[in-house]
Amino acid sequence: MSFDRKIKIAPSILSADFANFGAECEAIEDQGADWVHVDVMDGHFVPNITFGPAMCAAIRPHIQGVMDVHLMISPVDPYIDAFAQAGADVITAHVEAGPHIHRTLQAIRAAGAKAGVALNPGTPANVIEPLLDMVDLVCVMTVNPGFGGQKFLDMTDKIRTLREMIGDRPVHIEIDGGVDPSTAPLVARAGADVLVAGSAVFKGGSVTNPQVYGDNIRTIREAAEGVYA
Ligand code: DX5
Ligand code: ZN
């Protein structure tokens, strides 16, 4: 995984057909997705349950690019090796998920994955300042985690602060929640480079009508890139 700050679209398979994850991953990659975002929820850290390491291992052969695993679970540490062995390229843990985020991030890198740290909407940017040299990605939640299809919360001030704090470090800023063609330019302008989008990518399409995914991905990307035009 090489580093750059180009806009990357990361469809969240939380909005895919749960009976057909392999084909859905192939369809979104064929249609221009840069990363595949996998939302892991435990019914404890967030009020919803999705899937675990076995599901990640099952879809891994259907993903050619980056498998971006967002852990909305607590505790995190007992499961890091399992997600790394399942083939996660990036493993992101929430700073709110436990008292020892520093140890968690060390463990993610030690397991051979890129380390991400996620911040809930109520968590300020400065909390992660001491961690910036041990992360590869900061995920700014623009909804309260747990469900797809929620309304975008404006975190542009936080994104701007993080962008400044990160400076020249090779650290991605990822935005997760409510990203669509109208909100993508706001977050791109503030300094984000990885845009997670669930409902805005999958809406109207299917594995038998995948061009819609391609149109949706293109529209979000162009809206975000338009910022620099
Ligand atoms: C929310 C998840 C998101 C979610 C985004 O807890 O982390 O990845 O699927 O979905 P949309 O794009 O529909 O807001
Ligand atoms: Zn997510």
Tab-separated table of C-alpha atoms and ligand atoms in Angstrom:
chain	number	residue	atom	x	y	z
A	1	MET	CA	0.000	0.000	0.000
A	2	SER	CA	1.713	3.176	-1.147
A	3	PHE	CA	0.791	6.544	0.338
A	4	ASP	CA	-0.801	9.464	-1.501
A	5	ARG	CA	-3.372	12.131	-0.804
A	6	LYS	CA	-5.474	11.616	-3.923
A	7	ILE	CA	-9.190	11.183	-3.285
A	8	LYS	CA	-10.002	7.537	-2.634
A	9	ILE	CA	-13.580	6.232	-2.590
A	10	ALA	CA	-14.149	3.412	-0.093
A	11	PRO	CA	-17.630	1.896	-0.440
A	12	SER	CA	-18.923	0.424	2.819
A	13	ILE	CA	-20.310	-3.064	2.314
A	14	LEU	CA	-22.703	-2.365	5.174
A	15	SER	CA	-24.983	-1.193	2.353
A	16	ALA	CA	-24.306	-4.238	0.121
A	17	ASP	CA	-26.468	-7.349	-0.316
A	18	PHE	CA	-25.599	-9.417	2.781
A	19	ALA	CA	-26.341	-12.641	0.884
A	20	ASN	CA	-23.764	-11.830	-1.774
A	21	PHE	CA	-20.690	-10.112	-0.325
A	22	GLY	CA	-18.105	-11.715	-2.638
A	23	ALA	CA	-19.860	-10.593	-5.807
A	24	GLU	CA	-20.611	-7.173	-4.323
A	25	CYS	CA	-16.904	-6.578	-3.545
A	26	GLU	CA	-15.965	-7.577	-7.095
A	27	ALA	CA	-18.668	-5.330	-8.544
A	28	ILE	CA	-17.607	-2.192	-6.665
A	29	GLU	CA	-13.934	-2.731	-7.484
A	30	ASP	CA	-14.787	-3.265	-11.169
A	31	GLN	CA	-16.745	-0.042	-11.004
A	32	GLY	CA	-13.878	2.047	-9.673
A	33	ALA	CA	-13.810	1.680	-5.878
A	34	ASP	CA	-10.328	2.371	-4.484
A	35	TRP	CA	-10.727	0.627	-1.134
A	36	VAL	CA	-13.361	-1.744	0.310
A	37	HIS	CA	-14.579	-0.588	3.743
A	38	VAL	CA	-15.746	-3.305	6.146
A	39	ASP	CA	-17.793	-2.210	9.176
A	40	VAL	CA	-17.407	-4.609	12.101
A	41	MET	CA	-19.954	-4.051	14.903
A	42	ASP	CA	-20.381	-5.941	18.152
A	43	GLY	CA	-23.728	-4.831	19.639
A	44	HIS	CA	-21.777	-3.472	22.616
A	45	PHE	CA	-19.597	-0.575	21.479
A	46	VAL	CA	-22.341	0.281	18.977
A	47	PRO	CA	-26.029	-0.710	18.982
A	48	ASN	CA	-25.792	-3.014	15.960
A	49	ILE	CA	-24.122	-6.316	15.045
A	50	THR	CA	-22.566	-7.098	11.666
A	51	PHE	CA	-19.764	-9.570	11.027
A	52	GLY	CA	-16.397	-10.776	12.267
A	53	PRO	CA	-13.023	-12.098	11.129
A	54	ALA	CA	-14.413	-15.209	9.402
A	55	MET	CA	-16.467	-13.016	7.084
A	56	CYS	CA	-13.415	-10.852	6.361
A	57	ALA	CA	-11.393	-13.965	5.483
A	58	ALA	CA	-14.210	-15.176	3.223
A	59	ILE	CA	-14.370	-11.966	1.175
A	60	ARG	CA	-10.596	-11.411	1.033
A	61	PRO	CA	-10.150	-13.439	-2.197
A	62	HIS	CA	-12.847	-11.278	-3.814
A	63	ILE	CA	-10.951	-8.025	-3.105
A	64	GLN	CA	-7.891	-7.117	-5.172
A	65	GLY	CA	-7.145	-3.797	-3.512
A	66	VAL	CA	-7.217	-2.521	0.032
A	67	MET	CA	-9.445	-4.178	2.632
A	68	ASP	CA	-10.143	-1.420	5.146
A	69	VAL	CA	-11.546	-2.880	8.370
A	70	HIS	CA	-13.312	-0.484	10.744
A	71	LEU	CA	-13.686	-2.062	14.173
A	72	MET	CA	-16.627	-0.716	16.153
A	73	ILE	CA	-16.017	-3.193	18.936
A	74	SER	CA	-14.880	-3.164	22.530
A	75	PRO	CA	-12.582	-4.689	23.627
A	76	VAL	CA	-10.431	-4.561	20.479
A	77	ASP	CA	-7.125	-6.190	21.432
A	78	PRO	CA	-8.248	-9.842	21.649
A	79	TYR	CA	-9.396	-9.723	17.996
A	80	ILE	CA	-6.550	-7.869	16.257
A	81	ASP	CA	-4.595	-10.946	15.194
A	82	ALA	CA	-7.723	-12.602	13.816
A	83	PHE	CA	-8.542	-9.601	11.609
A	84	ALA	CA	-4.920	-9.286	10.474
A	85	GLN	CA	-4.844	-12.983	9.586
A	86	ALA	CA	-8.124	-12.536	7.725
A	87	GLY	CA	-6.199	-10.219	5.411
A	88	ALA	CA	-7.096	-6.723	6.602
A	89	ASP	CA	-4.726	-4.152	5.101
A	90	VAL	CA	-5.921	-1.403	7.438
A	91	ILE	CA	-7.362	-2.030	10.906
A	92	THR	CA	-9.015	0.960	12.562
A	93	ALA	CA	-9.925	1.033	16.238
A	94	HIS	CA	-11.916	3.699	18.048
A	95	VAL	CA	-10.120	5.910	20.540
A	96	GLU	CA	-13.254	5.590	22.720
A	97	ALA	CA	-13.196	1.775	22.707
A	98	GLY	CA	-10.959	1.351	25.734
A	99	PRO	CA	-8.368	2.890	28.031
A	100	HIS	CA	-5.298	1.715	26.079
A	101	ILE	CA	-5.480	2.954	22.490
A	102	HIS	CA	-1.673	3.289	22.410
A	103	ARG	CA	-1.264	-0.422	23.111
A	104	THR	CA	-3.986	-1.259	20.577
A	105	LEU	CA	-2.243	0.692	17.796
A	106	GLN	CA	1.099	-0.951	18.629
A	107	ALA	CA	-0.594	-4.345	18.406
A	108	ILE	CA	-2.172	-3.566	15.024
A	109	ARG	CA	1.178	-2.650	13.492
A	110	ALA	CA	2.855	-5.611	15.171
A	111	ALA	CA	0.248	-7.836	13.494
A	112	GLY	CA	1.394	-6.487	10.119
A	113	ALA	CA	-1.511	-4.167	9.280
A	114	LYS	CA	-1.708	-0.406	8.830
A	115	ALA	CA	-3.100	1.204	11.961
A	116	GLY	CA	-6.092	3.525	11.992
A	117	VAL	CA	-7.680	5.448	14.833
A	118	ALA	CA	-11.329	6.570	14.658
A	119	LEU	CA	-12.968	9.471	16.474
A	120	ASN	CA	-16.665	9.650	17.285
A	121	PRO	CA	-18.384	12.968	16.546
A	122	GLY	CA	-18.197	13.943	20.230
A	123	THR	CA	-14.434	13.355	20.516
A	124	PRO	CA	-12.089	16.292	19.851
A	125	ALA	CA	-9.094	16.106	17.518
A	126	ASN	CA	-6.469	16.871	20.160
A	127	VAL	CA	-7.070	13.537	21.943
A	128	ILE	CA	-5.028	11.781	19.273
A	129	GLU	CA	-2.150	14.257	19.042
A	130	PRO	CA	0.204	11.950	21.009
A	131	LEU	CA	-0.621	9.095	18.605
A	132	LEU	CA	0.127	10.712	15.252
A	133	ASP	CA	3.471	8.964	14.766
A	134	MET	CA	1.925	5.555	15.323
A	135	VAL	CA	-1.024	5.737	12.939
A	136	ASP	CA	-1.436	5.438	9.182
A	137	LEU	CA	-4.996	6.748	9.122
A	138	VAL	CA	-7.329	8.908	11.175
A	139	CYS	CA	-11.026	8.200	10.649
A	140	VAL	CA	-13.344	11.100	11.409
A	141	MET	CA	-16.882	9.866	12.024
A	142	THR	CA	-19.462	12.188	10.518
A	143	VAL	CA	-22.338	10.155	12.001
A	144	ASN	CA	-22.638	8.355	15.305
A	145	PRO	CA	-21.390	4.876	14.427
A	146	GLY	CA	-23.763	1.936	14.221
A	147	PHE	CA	-25.864	2.356	11.114
A	148	GLY	CA	-25.634	3.333	7.465
A	149	GLY	CA	-27.865	5.947	5.903
A	150	GLN	CA	-27.689	8.559	8.674
A	151	LYS	CA	-27.535	12.317	8.250
A	152	PHE	CA	-24.076	13.867	7.808
A	153	LEU	CA	-22.747	15.770	10.823
A	154	ASP	CA	-20.474	18.675	9.920
A	155	MET	CA	-17.003	17.940	11.320
A	156	THR	CA	-15.078	20.199	8.941
A	157	ASP	CA	-13.417	22.176	11.738
A	158	LYS	CA	-12.137	18.926	13.254
A	159	ILE	CA	-10.878	17.729	9.871
A	160	ARG	CA	-9.026	21.014	9.322
A	161	THR	CA	-7.428	20.784	12.768
A	162	LEU	CA	-6.322	17.208	12.115
A	163	ARG	CA	-4.940	18.083	8.699
A	164	GLU	CA	-2.785	20.751	10.308
A	165	MET	CA	-1.695	18.454	13.159
A	166	ILE	CA	-0.724	15.704	10.697
A	167	GLY	CA	1.486	18.031	8.633
A	168	ASP	CA	3.846	16.042	6.399
A	169	ARG	CA	3.266	12.708	8.078
A	170	PRO	CA	2.008	9.968	5.720
A	171	VAL	CA	-1.351	9.709	7.503
A	172	HIS	CA	-4.661	9.453	5.654
A	173	ILE	CA	-7.752	11.350	6.799
A	174	GLU	CA	-10.802	9.175	6.247
A	175	ILE	CA	-14.392	10.390	6.540
A	176	ASP	CA	-17.107	7.947	7.485
A	177	GLY	CA	-20.833	8.654	7.486
A	178	GLY	CA	-23.250	10.536	5.275
A	179	VAL	CA	-20.755	11.087	2.452
A	180	ASP	CA	-22.534	11.840	-0.829
A	181	PRO	CA	-21.974	14.231	-3.756
A	182	SER	CA	-23.161	17.190	-1.664
A	183	THR	CA	-21.000	16.535	1.426
A	184	ALA	CA	-17.878	15.128	-0.318
A	185	PRO	CA	-16.593	18.591	-1.401
A	186	LEU	CA	-16.858	19.930	2.165
A	187	VAL	CA	-14.671	17.194	3.619
A	188	ALA	CA	-12.231	17.146	0.696
A	189	ARG	CA	-11.738	20.899	1.006
A	190	ALA	CA	-11.048	20.476	4.733
A	191	GLY	CA	-8.283	17.938	4.013
A	192	ALA	CA	-9.803	14.448	3.782
A	193	ASP	CA	-8.522	11.956	1.213
A	194	VAL	CA	-10.408	8.687	1.918
A	195	LEU	CA	-14.180	8.967	1.573
A	196	VAL	CA	-16.249	6.069	2.905
A	197	ALA	CA	-19.702	5.877	1.385
A	198	GLY	CA	-22.321	3.186	1.933
A	199	SER	CA	-25.778	4.219	0.860
A	200	ALA	CA	-24.554	6.789	-1.677
A	201	VAL	CA	-22.591	4.091	-3.575
A	202	PHE	CA	-24.997	1.168	-3.390
A	203	LYS	CA	-28.283	3.004	-3.903
A	204	GLY	CA	-30.095	2.024	-7.075
A	205	GLY	CA	-27.540	-0.622	-8.126
A	206	SER	CA	-26.998	-4.364	-7.735
A	207	VAL	CA	-24.528	-7.014	-8.869
A	208	THR	CA	-26.713	-7.465	-11.952
A	209	ASN	CA	-26.837	-3.706	-12.537
A	210	PRO	CA	-23.368	-2.647	-11.362
A	211	GLN	CA	-22.997	0.365	-13.683
A	212	VAL	CA	-25.079	2.287	-11.162
A	213	TYR	CA	-22.311	1.699	-8.585
A	214	GLY	CA	-19.848	3.096	-11.112
A	215	ASP	CA	-21.987	6.182	-11.734
A	216	ASN	CA	-22.413	6.764	-8.002
A	217	ILE	CA	-18.668	6.371	-7.307
A	218	ARG	CA	-17.777	8.704	-10.180
A	219	THR	CA	-20.240	11.362	-9.042
A	220	ILE	CA	-18.840	11.383	-5.488
A	221	ARG	CA	-15.249	11.430	-6.753
A	222	GLU	CA	-15.883	14.261	-9.200
A	223	ALA	CA	-17.672	16.292	-6.535
A	224	ALA	CA	-14.701	15.856	-4.182
A	225	GLU	CA	-12.067	16.510	-6.847
A	226	GLY	CA	-13.977	19.560	-8.088
A	227	VAL	CA	-12.706	21.298	-4.992
A	228	TYR	CA	-9.248	21.517	-6.561
A	229	ALA	CA	-10.437	22.502	-10.044
B	1	DX5	C1	-21.351	3.695	10.363
B	1	DX5	C2	-20.319	3.011	9.463
B	1	DX5	C3	-20.231	3.608	8.105
B	1	DX5	C4	-21.496	3.533	7.335
B	1	DX5	C5	-21.518	4.620	6.326
B	1	DX5	O1	-21.279	3.160	11.622
B	1	DX5	O2	-19.044	3.079	10.059
B	1	DX5	O3	-19.164	3.060	7.374
B	1	DX5	O4	-21.700	2.327	6.707
B	1	DX5	O5	-22.761	4.556	5.702
B	1	DX5	P1	-23.404	5.769	4.935
B	1	DX5	O6	-22.456	6.142	3.837
B	1	DX5	O7	-24.676	5.193	4.436
B	1	DX5	O8	-23.586	6.882	5.934
B	2	ZN	ZN	-17.143	2.561	8.831
